[in-house]
Amino acid sequence: MKRITLELIVGLFVLAGLLCLSWLSIKLGKMELVGGDYYEVSAEFDSISGLKDGASVELAGVEVGRVDRIDLDQKTDRARVHLKIRVGVKLQDDTIASVRTRGIIGDKFINLSPGGSDKIIANNGTILDTESSVDLEELLSKYIHGKVD
């Protein structure tokens, strides 16, 4: 009987350890088990070179969401970026979305510059004002070849 009790205690301890590791993995990986408290907005860019799914979305330097997915709009041949924004964050309809780089050769992210409008972008709305990423290689090649505008 003592052996069964000892095995049961060890089994429960291992199970608790696995549950803790699972929870830690989800939190550190910034994964969501269920939909979460987000709403979706989209924005179209001429160029998003280097931006990837899961990149952070920041407003005033604070992370307020993530890039959910990226696809190509067949009608306009522009990159459409779908953003998941936390529910408590209100974006005005004149918000500007910019593709930025963290550091010189760092990761790309979306920076949101707040607008001054009273109208709020609803779920599945669109950010109309966008600024594409700066292509450092293109700028360097223009500078090297003397074609600076």
mmCIF file of C-alpha atoms in Angstrom:
data_model
loop_
_atom_site.group_PDB
_atom_site.id
_atom_site.type_symbol
_atom_site.label_atom_id
_atom_site.label_comp_id
_atom_site.label_asym_id
_atom_site.label_seq_id
_atom_site.Cartn_x
_atom_site.Cartn_y
_atom_site.Cartn_z
ATOM 1 C CA MET A 1 0.000 0.000 0.000
ATOM 2 C CA LYS A 2 2.892 2.390 0.769
ATOM 3 C CA ARG A 3 4.351 1.768 -2.686
ATOM 4 C CA ILE A 4 1.077 2.741 -4.415
ATOM 5 C CA THR A 5 0.843 5.930 -2.335
ATOM 6 C CA LEU A 6 4.458 6.855 -3.160
ATOM 7 C CA GLU A 7 3.882 6.237 -6.898
ATOM 8 C CA LEU A 8 0.706 8.329 -6.780
ATOM 9 C CA ILE A 9 2.538 11.244 -5.107
ATOM 10 C CA VAL A 10 5.402 11.051 -7.626
ATOM 11 C CA GLY A 11 2.899 10.901 -10.514
ATOM 12 C CA LEU A 12 1.034 13.966 -9.242
ATOM 13 C CA PHE A 13 4.337 15.825 -8.800
ATOM 14 C CA VAL A 14 5.389 15.013 -12.389
ATOM 15 C CA LEU A 15 1.962 16.055 -13.696
ATOM 16 C CA ALA A 16 2.171 19.376 -11.816
ATOM 17 C CA GLY A 17 5.666 19.927 -13.250
ATOM 18 C CA LEU A 18 4.456 19.297 -16.800
ATOM 19 C CA LEU A 19 1.542 21.689 -16.344
ATOM 20 C CA CYS A 20 3.911 24.382 -15.063
ATOM 21 C CA LEU A 21 6.278 23.878 -18.012
ATOM 22 C CA SER A 22 3.374 24.071 -20.463
ATOM 23 C CA TRP A 23 2.086 27.298 -18.930
ATOM 24 C CA LEU A 24 5.598 28.798 -18.946
ATOM 25 C CA SER A 25 6.120 27.841 -22.604
ATOM 26 C CA ILE A 26 2.862 29.479 -23.622
ATOM 27 C CA LYS A 27 3.585 32.691 -21.704
ATOM 28 C CA LEU A 28 7.196 33.024 -22.884
ATOM 29 C CA GLY A 29 6.239 32.191 -26.456
ATOM 30 C CA LYS A 30 3.488 34.834 -26.303
ATOM 31 C CA MET A 31 1.016 32.296 -27.660
ATOM 32 C CA GLU A 32 -2.726 32.463 -27.177
ATOM 33 C CA LEU A 33 -4.669 29.299 -26.406
ATOM 34 C CA VAL A 34 -7.985 30.900 -27.225
ATOM 35 C CA GLY A 35 -8.672 33.956 -29.391
ATOM 36 C CA GLY A 36 -7.655 36.403 -26.689
ATOM 37 C CA ASP A 37 -8.873 39.946 -26.228
ATOM 38 C CA TYR A 38 -7.893 41.333 -29.631
ATOM 39 C CA TYR A 39 -9.579 42.962 -32.570
ATOM 40 C CA GLU A 40 -8.267 42.980 -36.113
ATOM 41 C CA VAL A 41 -7.383 45.894 -38.360
ATOM 42 C CA SER A 42 -5.519 45.867 -41.655
ATOM 43 C CA ALA A 43 -3.222 48.220 -43.508
ATOM 44 C CA GLU A 44 -1.832 48.255 -47.053
ATOM 45 C CA PHE A 45 1.824 49.035 -47.775
ATOM 46 C CA ASP A 46 3.853 49.474 -50.973
ATOM 47 C CA SER A 47 6.735 47.545 -49.393
ATOM 48 C CA ILE A 48 7.059 45.591 -46.155
ATOM 49 C CA SER A 49 10.410 43.946 -46.877
ATOM 50 C CA GLY A 50 11.611 42.061 -43.812
ATOM 51 C CA LEU A 51 8.331 42.208 -41.863
ATOM 52 C CA LYS A 52 7.168 38.788 -40.667
ATOM 53 C CA ASP A 53 4.078 37.239 -39.090
ATOM 54 C CA GLY A 54 4.192 37.679 -35.315
ATOM 55 C CA ALA A 55 6.126 40.972 -35.442
ATOM 56 C CA SER A 56 5.175 43.424 -32.728
ATOM 57 C CA VAL A 57 2.853 46.394 -33.195
ATOM 58 C CA GLU A 58 3.771 49.398 -31.047
ATOM 59 C CA LEU A 59 2.042 52.617 -30.090
ATOM 60 C CA ALA A 60 4.210 55.212 -28.308
ATOM 61 C CA GLY A 61 6.874 52.532 -27.769
ATOM 62 C CA VAL A 62 4.459 50.159 -26.010
ATOM 63 C CA GLU A 63 3.545 46.827 -27.590
ATOM 64 C CA VAL A 64 -0.199 46.848 -28.273
ATOM 65 C CA GLY A 65 -0.509 43.929 -30.656
ATOM 66 C CA ARG A 66 1.038 41.613 -33.211
ATOM 67 C CA VAL A 67 1.112 41.108 -36.963
ATOM 68 C CA ASP A 68 -1.382 38.301 -37.532
ATOM 69 C CA ARG A 69 -0.774 37.582 -41.209
ATOM 70 C CA ILE A 70 0.492 39.156 -44.416
ATOM 71 C CA ASP A 71 -0.918 38.687 -47.889
ATOM 72 C CA LEU A 72 -0.941 40.384 -51.280
ATOM 73 C CA ASP A 73 -3.989 42.372 -52.347
ATOM 74 C CA GLN A 74 -4.666 41.129 -55.893
ATOM 75 C CA LYS A 75 -6.455 44.320 -56.956
ATOM 76 C CA THR A 76 -3.821 46.853 -55.901
ATOM 77 C CA ASP A 77 -0.667 44.663 -55.858
ATOM 78 C CA ARG A 78 0.128 46.034 -52.396
ATOM 79 C CA ALA A 79 1.004 44.107 -49.265
ATOM 80 C CA ARG A 80 -1.944 43.814 -46.864
ATOM 81 C CA VAL A 81 -0.893 43.407 -43.240
ATOM 82 C CA HIS A 82 -3.499 42.137 -40.762
ATOM 83 C CA LEU A 83 -2.868 43.346 -37.203
ATOM 84 C CA LYS A 84 -4.255 41.985 -33.931
ATOM 85 C CA ILE A 85 -4.664 44.923 -31.526
ATOM 86 C CA ARG A 86 -5.530 44.593 -27.817
ATOM 87 C CA VAL A 87 -9.170 45.449 -27.119
ATOM 88 C CA GLY A 88 -8.425 48.354 -24.733
ATOM 89 C CA VAL A 89 -6.427 50.236 -27.401
ATOM 90 C CA LYS A 90 -8.473 52.672 -29.478
ATOM 91 C CA LEU A 91 -7.104 53.667 -32.882
ATOM 92 C CA GLN A 92 -8.412 56.801 -34.598
ATOM 93 C CA ASP A 93 -9.238 56.605 -38.299
ATOM 94 C CA ASP A 94 -6.306 58.924 -39.112
ATOM 95 C CA THR A 95 -3.710 56.727 -37.366
ATOM 96 C CA ILE A 96 -0.496 56.253 -39.376
ATOM 97 C CA ALA A 97 1.058 52.766 -39.591
ATOM 98 C CA SER A 98 4.795 52.643 -40.385
ATOM 99 C CA VAL A 99 7.164 49.731 -40.914
ATOM 100 C CA ARG A 100 10.210 50.403 -38.737
ATOM 101 C CA THR A 101 13.456 48.630 -37.872
ATOM 102 C CA ARG A 102 14.650 48.045 -34.336
ATOM 103 C CA GLY A 103 18.298 49.149 -34.463
ATOM 104 C CA ILE A 104 20.457 49.172 -37.601
ATOM 105 C CA ILE A 105 19.950 45.546 -38.618
ATOM 106 C CA GLY A 106 17.234 44.582 -36.151
ATOM 107 C CA ASP A 107 13.774 43.123 -36.503
ATOM 108 C CA LYS A 108 11.011 44.929 -38.358
ATOM 109 C CA PHE A 109 7.875 46.012 -36.512
ATOM 110 C CA ILE A 110 4.815 48.184 -37.083
ATOM 111 C CA ASN A 111 4.788 51.577 -35.367
ATOM 112 C CA LEU A 112 1.427 53.288 -34.974
ATOM 113 C CA SER A 113 1.303 57.073 -34.750
ATOM 114 C CA PRO A 114 -1.976 58.181 -33.165
ATOM 115 C CA GLY A 115 -4.245 60.557 -34.977
ATOM 116 C CA GLY A 116 -6.447 63.337 -33.692
ATOM 117 C CA SER A 117 -9.793 62.262 -35.114
ATOM 118 C CA ASP A 118 -12.839 61.449 -33.000
ATOM 119 C CA LYS A 119 -13.719 58.456 -35.196
ATOM 120 C CA ILE A 120 -12.396 55.095 -33.964
ATOM 121 C CA ILE A 121 -11.416 52.220 -36.261
ATOM 122 C CA ALA A 122 -13.777 49.292 -35.646
ATOM 123 C CA ASN A 123 -13.028 45.579 -35.746
ATOM 124 C CA ASN A 124 -11.955 44.508 -39.276
ATOM 125 C CA GLY A 125 -11.379 48.175 -40.151
ATOM 126 C CA THR A 126 -8.522 49.561 -42.224
ATOM 127 C CA ILE A 127 -5.703 51.980 -41.419
ATOM 128 C CA LEU A 128 -5.581 54.233 -44.470
ATOM 129 C CA ASP A 129 -2.344 56.172 -43.869
ATOM 130 C CA THR A 130 0.787 54.013 -44.137
ATOM 131 C CA GLU A 131 4.535 54.473 -44.543
ATOM 132 C CA SER A 132 6.519 51.651 -46.132
ATOM 133 C CA SER A 133 9.839 50.406 -44.863
ATOM 134 C CA VAL A 134 13.041 52.107 -45.957
ATOM 135 C CA ASP A 135 15.191 49.756 -48.023
ATOM 136 C CA LEU A 136 18.723 50.356 -46.768
ATOM 137 C CA GLU A 137 20.316 48.446 -49.661
ATOM 138 C CA GLU A 138 18.493 50.590 -52.211
ATOM 139 C CA LEU A 139 19.571 53.801 -50.471
ATOM 140 C CA LEU A 140 23.197 52.632 -50.326
ATOM 141 C CA SER A 141 23.240 51.653 -53.986
ATOM 142 C CA LYS A 142 21.818 55.053 -54.961
ATOM 143 C CA TYR A 143 24.450 56.790 -52.856
ATOM 144 C CA ILE A 144 27.289 54.674 -54.237
ATOM 145 C CA HIS A 145 26.219 55.150 -57.845
ATOM 146 C CA GLY A 146 25.586 58.880 -57.377
ATOM 147 C CA LYS A 147 21.846 58.718 -58.061
ATOM 148 C CA VAL A 148 20.669 60.415 -54.895
ATOM 149 C CA ASP A 149 17.407 62.313 -55.488
#
